[in-house]
Amino acid sequence: MNNQLRFDGRVAVITGAGGGLGRAYALLLAARGVAVVVNDLGGSRHGEGAATSAADRVVEEIEAAGGEAVASYDSVEDGGRIIQTALDHFGRIDIVINNAGILRDTSFHKMTADDWERIYRVHLYGGFQVTHAAWPHLRDQGYGRIVMTSSAAGLYGNFGQANYGAAKLGLLGLANSLAVEGQKRNVLVNTIAPLAGSRLTETILPPDMVAALKPEYVAPLVAYLCHESNSDTGQVFEVGAGWAARLRWQRGRGAFLPLAEALTPEAVADQWTTIQNFDDPTYPETPLDSFAPVVENLQGGRGAGGQGRMGAGETENAGESNLPRSPAPLPPRAASGDISDAIGHEFEPKTLTYGEKDLSLYALSVGAAVDPLDASELPFVYELNSSFRALPTFGVAFPFSLLWQITDVPGLKFNPALLLHGEQYLSLPRPLPTAATVTNTARIANIYDKGSGALVLLDVHTADESGQEIAYNQVSLFIRGLGGFGGERGPSATWALPDRAPDAVHHDRTNANQALLYRLSSGDRNPLHADPAFAAVGGFDRPILHGLCTFGFAGRAVLRHFAGNDPARFRSIRARFTRHVFPGETLVTTMWAVGTDGAFAADGADGQRVLFQCKAAERDEIVLSGGVVELT
Ligand code: NAI
């Protein structure tokens, strides 16, 4: 068989492999080239006693079939010794299957602390000990496959199995977090809830079922999860008798209770049907997904009456690589066939007024005028200056007043937590007025199918009181998991940096409280930029800066170096958000002046373009790429 999945050179520890399911895994993996540590304590099904014969028999079977195996008789509670057996005999460890198990079934009112403790120690504590001992080796070598064994009793509950069910669901919780921690190091952790005939099930299943439900029917799925070709992690599968299916969480749309009003038990009672309704479900996969509607409600998205704020994650702003990813995003909500219908959708126009104070606050929030001895940026922050003027990138704030409507576009159903700000383009026909009442209109210009997600291009036109356009934004929003709807793929980025030294490099040290300032100037109140607890949920160890704040810093750098701080020369700006920035980091904007033909053009030449990228110096990470400013 040419396409046989082989495991040559790999080493596995399989706990409880002296019988039942573990034995089936051991025989299959050994036949595919794995050197196996056959671990089994050899006690009774209730966890009493110990014997070497169970493990020895399976080792003999493997060796008789030409495979390689060694026995380990330690309890999983001494996980370190089991892993050491693998290292001593085979010099490495690649695969861990936590399978050892016992039962002490009894109804909860009769359950003793000893019943609870013994089950906990074999299943959950044992799973921890074995995995914990293997973990550093797997991490360091950048490869590992781990399988945890849960049970329907844990997933759904079962009479007489409170101890067992709790431990079994505990293993799933362990796997979920390890999947997140291990993913970057290619240590993948999945969970199974099997059904097979064994000495554990022979007392509850009829004999013919025990005989029919062969452990060999479960083993292939476990082997696949342990193979290097598997890239899925953090998933749970029910498997038995040749049937296998992934299991996931489903959540109703939920009720958004208005925070502006008193939140009472009666309000909950009124909404009880909605709270329990599954008509239009979502499938959360990460804590961030879990928090998304909470943040949405906090931000006034729904419960407070939809007052024009973006939903959670929408200004996430560090591009596609920002958020912790679920391994294989599923369509966040159904109805992807309708996505193309959303093209051309028009948002409800929004009018807003701004003045000198808004402009000054914005300019300060993107780092203007930090040096009191340098007056060159005073006109952006000091309204008494005779040439007070708007920093051009203030224009990116306009779409914000209506962007939240993206969550209400018919046909475009998604979980706001999966939405990332991909790119921003702003063009200005002339300098922005220093005070105006403007009206924003927006329309979905296109939606591209990028496979892993949908790229939504939102055109936002901003007009002054006389109806004259003063700004045009194109906001590119990437919705993870919403691809594959059969739409156009759209153009690919073709941006390349000149192959020469830059013409200017600008350093800006952001303040530790930069995001707190920017949220006031931009109106983007996403707690991700302020509250450490929310940032932690998003996978960051502290709040991150708004991507559009970094964008403003970069735009300022270009304006200063190539246009003498003159907004009249600033025609447009574009950039892509690639990574997050932590407030306090140093932004390094690197710039190249080129003509419209791409050749070098001296400062002041007509039709000049400036290409730029921006780095977070301390982490040496590119945070804005594909930057282009058009000057006149
Ligand atoms: P089994 O009793 O044939 O296999 C479990 C093995 O674990 C035994 O050989 C036992 O000696 C060993 N073991 C027990 N305590 C140990 C310890 N402290 N250290 C090392 N080894 C120890 O049972 P089966 O059915 O093959 O179970 C395998 C796993 O699958 C268990 O975790 C069980 O809870 C789980 N499971 C099985 C289901 C089934 O339908 N058979 C259903 C759901 C879960």
XYZ file of C-alpha atoms and ligand atoms in Angstrom:
676
model
C 0.000 0.000 0.000
C 1.794 3.108 -1.219
C -0.303 5.580 0.708
C -0.051 3.822 4.035
C 0.395 6.271 6.875
C 3.738 5.260 8.377
C 5.259 6.276 11.685
C 8.812 4.981 11.271
C 11.194 6.484 13.790
C 8.407 7.648 16.082
C 8.123 6.630 19.728
C 4.809 6.363 21.569
C 3.800 5.966 25.182
C 0.388 4.326 25.473
C -0.927 4.078 28.992
C -3.215 1.247 29.996
C -2.077 -0.631 26.870
C -2.196 -4.072 28.500
C -5.735 -4.692 27.272
C -8.844 -3.233 25.681
C -8.450 -0.059 23.635
C -4.840 0.613 24.621
C -3.721 -2.757 23.341
C -5.450 -2.128 20.002
C -3.647 1.218 19.667
C -0.321 -0.392 20.554
C -0.684 -3.189 18.003
C -1.753 -0.853 15.207
C 0.919 1.774 15.810
C 3.668 -0.841 16.208
C 2.594 -2.399 12.912
C 3.050 1.039 11.326
C 6.597 1.499 12.600
C 6.166 3.078 16.025
C 8.405 1.942 18.892
C 5.851 1.564 21.698
C 6.098 1.821 25.456
C 3.302 -0.508 26.538
C 2.361 0.884 29.924
C -0.016 -0.961 32.209
C -0.244 -1.257 35.962
C -2.096 -4.525 35.551
C -4.591 -4.037 38.369
C -8.295 -4.808 38.489
C -10.936 -2.778 36.731
C -11.614 -1.028 40.049
C -7.971 -0.098 40.411
C -6.848 -2.706 42.922
C -3.608 -4.661 42.734
C -0.873 -4.672 40.119
C 0.703 -7.173 37.729
C 3.314 -7.157 34.985
C 1.588 -9.765 32.837
C -0.810 -7.424 31.000
C 1.929 -5.198 29.578
C 4.267 -8.133 28.964
C 1.690 -9.979 26.884
C 1.167 -7.046 24.544
C 4.909 -6.493 24.196
C 5.233 -10.148 23.223
C 2.443 -9.802 20.666
C 4.140 -6.778 19.111
C 7.531 -8.440 19.005
C 6.060 -11.598 17.529
C 4.645 -9.470 14.728
C 8.088 -7.951 14.099
C 7.485 -4.668 15.932
C 9.401 -2.875 18.632
C 8.044 -2.422 22.168
C 9.019 -2.236 25.800
C 6.852 -2.795 28.871
C 6.286 -0.254 31.640
C 4.491 -1.332 34.808
C 4.288 2.041 36.526
C 1.058 3.679 37.486
C 0.216 6.743 35.430
C 0.421 8.609 38.722
C 4.198 8.236 38.237
C 4.056 9.599 34.726
C 7.677 10.746 34.815
C 8.891 7.148 35.094
C 6.819 6.049 32.113
C 8.210 8.802 29.905
C 11.701 8.020 31.193
C 11.207 4.428 30.001
C 10.636 5.788 26.486
C 13.726 7.982 26.668
C 15.896 5.197 28.110
C 14.895 2.627 25.520
C 14.209 4.625 22.421
C 15.891 7.976 23.043
C 12.838 10.108 22.334
C 9.105 10.549 22.699
C 6.694 11.703 19.969
C 3.261 10.352 20.820
C 1.378 10.110 24.114
C -1.950 8.331 24.336
C -3.524 8.813 27.758
C -5.754 5.795 27.926
C -5.334 4.105 31.316
C -8.562 3.928 33.219
C -10.540 2.321 35.983
C -14.135 2.550 37.176
C -15.672 2.933 40.620
C -19.283 3.440 39.664
C -21.774 4.236 42.370
C -24.595 6.716 42.780
C -23.482 10.037 44.158
C -25.171 9.648 47.521
C -23.200 6.458 48.141
C -19.957 7.702 46.663
C -17.082 7.905 49.116
C -14.213 10.361 48.992
C -12.026 7.355 48.208
C -14.162 6.533 45.136
C -13.740 10.080 43.990
C -10.035 10.292 44.742
C -9.034 7.029 43.055
C -10.839 7.884 39.838
C -9.387 11.368 39.825
C -5.866 10.055 40.418
C -5.846 7.526 37.579
C -7.672 9.531 34.933
C -7.044 13.233 35.428
C -3.979 13.334 37.662
C -2.433 10.415 35.753
C -3.142 12.158 32.446
C -1.510 15.272 33.821
C 1.565 13.442 35.157
C 2.300 11.541 31.958
C 1.676 14.525 29.695
C 3.589 16.919 31.907
C 6.646 14.674 31.831
C 6.520 14.378 28.039
C 5.697 18.036 27.377
C 9.190 19.612 27.521
C 10.559 16.991 25.121
C 7.707 17.508 22.655
C 7.995 21.294 22.845
C 11.745 21.299 22.441
C 11.704 19.031 19.415
C 8.820 20.952 17.836
C 6.736 17.825 17.373
C 4.210 15.950 19.408
C 0.863 14.221 19.141
C -1.218 13.694 22.278
C -4.573 11.973 22.633
C -6.706 12.220 25.763
C -9.457 9.729 26.481
C -12.718 11.250 27.615
C -16.081 9.580 27.740
C -19.741 10.130 26.948
C -20.243 9.907 30.714
C -18.214 13.111 31.063
C -19.590 14.882 28.018
C -23.220 14.237 28.846
C -23.387 12.894 32.404
C -24.379 9.408 33.467
C -26.012 7.888 36.504
C -23.467 6.452 38.925
C -20.481 8.068 37.251
C -20.104 11.468 38.910
C -16.469 10.735 39.803
C -15.631 9.239 36.438
C -17.589 11.848 34.432
C -15.887 14.720 36.238
C -12.418 13.281 35.653
C -13.193 12.490 32.018
C -14.453 15.991 31.273
C -11.439 17.317 33.170
C -9.232 15.613 30.604
C -11.038 17.474 27.840
C -10.402 20.748 29.655
C -6.749 19.813 29.989
C -6.578 18.986 26.283
C -8.253 22.245 25.263
C -5.666 24.379 26.997
C -2.723 22.219 25.961
C -3.907 22.473 22.363
C -3.637 26.245 22.591
C -0.255 26.157 24.336
C 1.204 23.481 22.100
C 0.057 24.643 18.690
C 2.980 26.923 17.918
C 5.415 24.090 18.708
C 3.513 21.591 16.587
C 2.365 19.718 19.666
C -1.213 18.788 18.822
C -3.654 17.593 21.435
C -6.982 15.949 20.668
C -9.547 14.037 22.674
C -11.689 11.010 21.990
C -14.830 9.708 23.616
C -14.729 6.058 22.521
C -17.172 3.220 22.704
C -15.730 -0.283 22.671
C -16.164 -3.641 24.250
C -13.637 -4.154 27.030
C -13.508 -5.267 30.615
C -14.736 -1.797 31.567
C -17.881 -2.102 29.478
C -18.529 -5.847 29.824
C -20.508 -5.303 33.022
C -22.847 -2.759 31.442
C -23.176 -3.929 27.821
C -24.695 -7.243 26.659
C -22.035 -9.829 25.678
C -22.817 -9.686 21.952
C -22.359 -5.906 21.986
C -19.075 -6.265 23.833
C -17.931 -8.692 21.173
C -19.189 -6.534 18.302
C -17.731 -3.240 19.509
C -14.127 -4.133 18.792
C -11.398 -1.825 20.099
C -9.814 -2.257 16.640
C -12.632 -0.102 15.266
C -11.521 2.824 17.410
C -7.778 2.480 16.883
C -7.556 3.856 13.296
C -8.923 7.259 14.297
C -6.526 7.435 17.234
C -3.644 6.450 14.957
C -4.601 9.135 12.451
C -4.656 11.778 15.194
C -1.139 10.656 16.129
C 0.214 10.872 12.585
C 2.344 13.740 11.365
C -0.085 14.423 8.518
C -2.787 15.393 11.005
C -2.780 19.122 11.630
C -5.941 19.409 13.699
C -5.731 20.165 17.380
C -8.053 20.956 20.251
C -10.821 18.799 18.833
C -12.948 16.098 20.338
C -14.279 13.057 18.518
C -16.846 10.452 19.384
C -15.771 7.147 17.914
C -16.889 3.548 17.962
C -17.638 0.587 15.688
C -16.317 2.379 12.640
C -18.359 5.524 13.198
C -16.511 8.738 14.036
C -17.632 12.340 14.336
C -16.248 15.589 15.592
C -18.150 17.170 18.442
C -18.271 20.931 19.071
C -20.006 23.573 21.124
C -23.082 25.235 19.845
C -24.425 28.457 21.297
C -27.675 30.244 20.662
C -27.642 33.839 19.493
C -28.577 34.761 23.033
C -30.451 37.696 24.467
C -28.891 41.154 24.744
C -30.286 42.704 27.864
C -30.108 46.478 27.898
C -27.480 47.665 30.363
C -28.907 51.146 30.274
C -31.921 49.824 32.131
C -31.942 48.046 35.481
C -30.833 44.473 34.928
C -33.250 42.415 37.003
C -34.193 38.742 37.368
C -37.526 39.714 35.785
C -35.710 40.975 32.681
C -33.982 37.586 32.490
C -37.327 35.793 32.907
C -38.792 37.892 30.061
C -35.958 36.832 27.768
C -35.805 33.205 28.868
C -37.081 31.825 25.567
C -34.526 33.854 23.627
C -31.720 32.850 25.975
C -32.548 29.190 25.306
C -33.203 29.531 21.583
C -30.953 27.697 19.109
C -32.580 28.803 15.849
C -29.616 30.833 14.684
C -26.633 29.313 16.457
C -22.948 30.141 16.569
C -20.084 27.721 17.208
C -17.633 29.353 19.577
C -14.158 27.876 19.573
C -12.076 30.201 21.695
C -12.526 32.254 24.870
C -12.538 35.287 22.604
C -15.501 33.880 20.704
C -17.109 33.283 24.043
C -16.615 36.870 25.143
C -17.574 38.507 21.851
C -21.281 39.082 22.529
C -20.493 40.201 26.062
C -18.161 42.853 24.724
C -20.701 43.753 22.072
C -23.295 44.377 24.735
C -20.840 46.335 26.877
C -20.007 48.529 23.932
C -23.611 49.330 23.440
C -23.960 47.263 20.273
C -27.382 45.862 21.044
C -28.452 45.851 24.639
C -27.938 49.594 24.847
C -29.790 50.245 21.649
C -27.094 50.103 18.955
C -25.397 53.421 19.498
C -22.903 53.204 16.715
C -19.979 51.394 18.191
C -18.022 48.611 16.630
C -18.505 45.111 17.958
C -15.853 43.153 19.751
C -12.806 42.369 17.713
C -13.824 44.501 14.794
C -11.143 47.054 15.334
C -8.915 44.221 16.253
C -6.595 45.877 13.882
C -3.549 43.766 13.898
C -4.452 42.055 10.700
C -4.943 38.397 10.120
C -2.201 37.235 12.441
C -3.371 39.092 15.477
C -5.792 36.841 17.250
C -5.201 33.426 18.656
C -6.584 31.090 16.078
C -8.794 28.170 16.338
C -7.186 25.310 14.515
C -9.749 24.800 11.806
C -12.354 27.525 11.853
C -15.797 26.388 10.926
C -18.250 28.684 9.251
C -19.134 30.953 12.173
C -22.744 30.946 11.136
C -24.571 29.172 8.427
C -25.977 30.649 5.217
C -22.624 31.252 3.534
C -24.388 30.808 0.188
C -25.990 34.218 0.720
C -22.762 36.095 1.242
C -22.551 37.456 -2.301
C -25.969 39.028 -1.765
C -24.377 41.369 0.719
C -22.343 43.042 -2.050
C -23.851 46.446 -2.725
C -25.509 46.611 0.680
C -25.806 50.212 1.816
C -25.404 51.245 5.419
C -27.604 53.744 7.116
C -25.817 57.132 6.759
C -24.390 58.687 9.917
C -23.779 62.341 10.614
C -21.221 63.619 13.075
C -19.682 66.909 14.045
C -16.062 67.538 14.884
C -14.040 70.590 15.832
C -10.644 71.853 16.874
C -10.543 69.928 20.116
C -11.228 66.620 18.327
C -8.444 67.327 15.848
C -5.955 68.242 18.577
C -6.832 65.222 20.673
C -6.453 62.980 17.637
C -3.061 64.460 16.738
C -1.844 64.022 20.323
C -3.088 60.437 20.354
C -0.920 59.594 17.339
C 2.170 61.116 18.889
C 2.190 64.677 17.499
C 4.130 67.448 19.215
C 5.870 65.401 21.893
C 8.939 67.648 21.813
C 8.112 71.018 23.443
C 11.065 72.645 21.670
C 9.954 71.540 18.228
C 7.095 73.720 16.972
C 6.701 71.991 13.621
C 3.673 69.946 14.722
C 2.082 72.615 16.900
C -0.394 73.529 14.131
C -1.990 70.078 14.596
C -2.567 70.423 18.317
C -2.780 74.107 19.195
C -5.842 75.900 17.910
C -4.369 79.353 18.657
C -1.612 78.692 16.148
C -2.211 80.856 13.081
C -2.023 77.845 10.774
C -4.005 75.380 12.862
C -4.913 72.423 10.621
C -6.137 68.853 10.633
C -3.739 65.955 10.558
C -4.838 64.159 7.359
C -5.190 60.718 8.953
C -7.926 62.099 11.194
C -10.069 61.094 8.203
C -9.836 57.402 9.136
C -12.081 58.106 12.113
C -15.114 58.901 9.918
C -16.164 55.325 9.047
C -16.256 54.471 12.696
C -19.663 56.024 13.208
C -21.341 53.398 11.038
C -18.953 50.470 10.936
C -20.859 48.613 13.635
C -23.660 48.089 11.114
C -21.504 45.369 9.514
C -22.986 42.929 12.040
C -26.457 43.585 10.668
C -25.885 43.090 6.942
C -28.356 40.564 5.502
C -26.518 37.536 4.138
C -23.347 38.371 6.041
C -23.755 36.400 9.185
C -20.674 35.981 11.318
C -19.286 36.067 14.801
C -17.803 39.544 15.412
C -14.874 37.979 17.261
C -13.708 36.471 13.970
C -13.515 39.836 12.236
C -10.125 41.440 11.689
C -9.230 44.820 10.290
C -7.064 43.942 7.311
C -6.266 47.167 5.473
C -7.172 50.822 5.454
C -7.136 53.262 2.551
C -7.913 56.952 2.918
C -7.960 59.599 0.222
C -8.549 63.307 0.685
C -9.375 65.615 -2.238
C -8.136 68.578 -0.159
C -7.140 69.254 3.455
C -9.824 68.443 5.981
C -11.712 71.431 7.394
C -10.832 72.287 11.000
C -14.483 71.987 12.004
C -17.401 70.428 10.165
C -20.601 68.473 10.344
C -20.102 65.542 8.027
C -22.261 62.731 6.746
C -20.864 59.268 6.147
C -22.398 56.883 3.672
C -21.129 53.362 3.265
C -21.624 50.485 0.893
C -20.142 47.030 0.630
C -18.116 47.360 -2.554
C -17.086 43.739 -2.855
C -16.576 40.518 -0.969
C -13.730 38.257 -1.957
C -13.523 34.596 -1.130
C -10.072 34.031 0.304
C -10.711 30.407 1.222
C -9.878 30.726 4.911
C -12.172 33.723 5.176
C -14.107 36.441 3.387
C -12.524 39.811 2.615
C -15.174 42.521 2.792
C -14.359 45.849 1.132
C -16.374 48.648 2.616
C -16.429 51.993 0.789
C -17.164 54.948 3.033
C -17.714 58.417 1.565
C -17.723 61.458 3.818
C -19.329 64.718 2.697
C -19.478 68.121 4.363
C -22.590 70.246 5.000
C -22.704 71.336 1.346
C -22.588 67.753 0.122
C -19.019 68.011 -1.149
C -16.887 64.941 -0.566
C -14.104 65.572 1.913
C -12.833 62.030 2.447
C -13.086 58.536 1.050
C -12.114 55.467 3.074
C -11.921 51.892 2.007
C -11.910 49.586 4.994
C -10.888 45.965 4.335
C -12.329 43.567 6.844
C -11.289 39.949 6.978
C -13.836 37.556 8.443
C -12.179 34.326 9.418
C -14.020 31.144 8.602
C -16.464 32.759 6.200
C -14.652 31.795 2.995
C -15.481 28.986 0.615
C -18.742 30.524 -0.570
C -17.738 30.317 -4.210
C -16.946 34.003 -4.687
C -14.102 35.645 -6.633
C -10.690 35.370 -5.011
C -9.864 39.006 -5.739
C -6.487 40.549 -6.507
C -3.382 39.528 -4.566
C -1.129 42.136 -3.049
C 1.813 43.015 -5.339
C 3.699 45.408 -3.155
C 7.474 45.227 -2.924
C 9.949 47.415 -1.112
C 12.653 49.131 -3.158
C 15.898 47.198 -3.077
C 17.899 50.059 -1.616
C 18.443 51.928 1.614
C 15.399 53.903 2.777
C 15.208 57.658 2.254
C 13.996 58.296 5.776
C 13.562 56.384 9.003
C 11.429 57.821 11.773
C 11.372 56.643 15.397
C 8.397 57.293 17.642
C 8.303 55.977 21.166
C 4.626 55.391 22.011
C 3.491 56.035 25.559
C 2.479 53.284 27.935
C -0.987 54.860 27.978
C -1.152 55.536 24.216
C -4.136 53.256 23.639
C -6.070 54.917 26.455
C -5.567 58.244 24.733
C -6.342 56.945 21.256
C -9.633 55.384 22.353
C -10.832 58.815 23.424
C -9.815 60.482 20.190
C -11.120 57.754 17.887
C -14.234 56.588 19.682
C -13.032 52.995 19.444
C -13.847 51.801 22.935
C -13.009 48.139 22.453
C -11.834 46.961 25.920
C -9.043 45.032 24.217
C -7.195 48.353 24.155
C -7.792 49.226 27.787
C -8.631 46.319 30.024
C -5.904 43.751 30.786
C -8.522 41.093 31.522
C -10.031 41.439 28.051
C -6.594 41.533 26.478
C -5.784 38.264 28.249
C -8.853 36.683 26.734
C -7.595 37.804 23.336
C -4.295 36.058 24.062
C -2.276 39.207 24.862
C -0.472 39.771 28.135
C -1.575 43.408 28.139
C -3.869 45.719 26.172
C -2.757 46.383 22.626
C -2.645 49.561 20.608
C -5.310 50.279 17.996
C -3.992 49.473 14.522
C -5.315 52.807 13.273
C -3.261 54.541 15.957
C -0.092 53.002 14.511
C -1.432 54.016 11.103
C -1.677 57.622 12.350
C 1.917 57.555 13.649
C 3.161 56.304 10.275
C 1.115 58.871 8.333
C 2.578 61.629 10.516
C 6.110 60.386 9.835
C 5.577 60.515 6.065
C 3.944 63.943 6.239
C 6.865 65.277 8.247
C 9.688 63.834 6.161
C 8.280 64.238 2.663
C 5.629 66.957 2.736
C 6.945 69.481 5.261
C 3.905 68.795 7.500
C 1.673 70.290 4.810
C -1.702 68.461 4.594
C -2.370 70.112 1.230
C 0.243 67.801 -0.264
C -1.230 64.667 1.267
C -3.499 62.907 -1.223
C -3.936 59.365 0.111
C -2.575 56.669 2.398
C -2.881 52.921 2.463
C -1.455 50.236 4.733
C -2.051 46.693 5.850
C -2.199 45.662 9.495
C 0.114 42.737 10.046
C 0.803 42.515 13.778
C -0.269 44.119 17.023
C 1.676 46.832 18.873
C 1.911 47.125 22.636
C 1.623 50.670 24.009
C 5.081 51.813 25.076
C 6.830 50.182 22.141
C 8.905 52.138 19.650
C 7.456 52.458 16.166
C 10.041 52.649 13.428
C 8.620 53.906 10.144
C 10.921 53.237 7.208
C 10.195 55.262 4.055
C 11.214 55.281 0.410
C 10.272 58.099 -1.959
C 9.472 56.849 -5.439
C 7.926 58.437 -8.511
C 4.646 57.162 -9.860
C 6.765 54.839 -12.017
C 8.433 53.435 -8.928
C 11.775 55.179 -9.564
C 13.355 57.397 -6.971
C 11.890 60.904 -6.923
C 13.428 63.701 -4.912
C 11.369 65.311 -2.179
C 9.028 67.820 -3.756
C 8.646 66.135 -7.128
C 5.085 66.086 -8.432
C 3.213 62.851 -8.308
C 5.497 61.505 -5.642
C 4.697 58.379 -3.764
C 6.205 57.285 -0.510
C 6.325 53.605 0.294
C 6.586 52.720 3.952
C 6.462 49.997 6.505
C 6.339 50.192 10.247
C 8.014 47.991 12.835
C 7.652 47.507 16.554
C 11.345 47.924 17.316
C 11.484 46.012 20.597
C 10.086 42.841 19.029
C 11.475 43.509 15.559
C 8.057 42.758 14.093
C 6.515 44.436 11.073
C 3.213 45.885 12.228
C 2.196 47.803 9.099
C 3.157 46.640 5.635
C 2.293 47.642 2.099
C 2.246 51.300 3.115
C 1.816 53.876 0.337
C 1.268 57.626 0.664
C 0.453 59.621 -2.480
C 1.641 63.204 -2.352
C 1.136 66.061 -4.739
P -9.526 -1.555 29.974
O -9.807 -1.802 31.401
O -9.470 -2.716 29.068
O -8.181 -0.749 29.816
C -7.710 0.154 30.752
C -6.306 -0.255 31.120
O -5.744 0.725 31.979
C -6.244 -1.564 31.888
O -5.416 -2.468 31.181
C -5.697 -1.183 33.230
O -4.840 -2.146 33.782
C -4.936 0.064 32.928
N -4.752 0.905 34.095
C -5.653 1.164 35.060
N -5.116 1.975 35.990
C -3.847 2.224 35.616
C -2.813 3.011 36.159
N -2.953 3.668 37.300
N -1.660 3.087 35.480
C -1.482 2.393 34.347
N -2.436 1.638 33.777
C -3.610 1.552 34.419
O -10.626 -0.515 29.481
P -10.880 0.203 28.081
O -12.289 0.148 27.799
O -9.931 -0.243 27.055
O -10.555 1.713 28.505
C -9.540 2.502 27.948
C -9.869 3.941 28.204
O -11.025 4.320 27.480
C -10.192 4.262 29.661
O -9.642 5.496 29.997
C -11.683 4.317 29.705
O -12.145 5.119 30.751
C -11.962 4.919 28.344
N -13.306 4.701 27.848
C -13.689 3.467 27.423
C -14.944 3.297 26.907
C -15.361 1.991 26.348
O -16.453 1.931 25.761
N -14.556 0.951 26.461
C -15.928 4.368 26.898
C -15.408 5.637 27.301
C -14.140 5.759 27.775
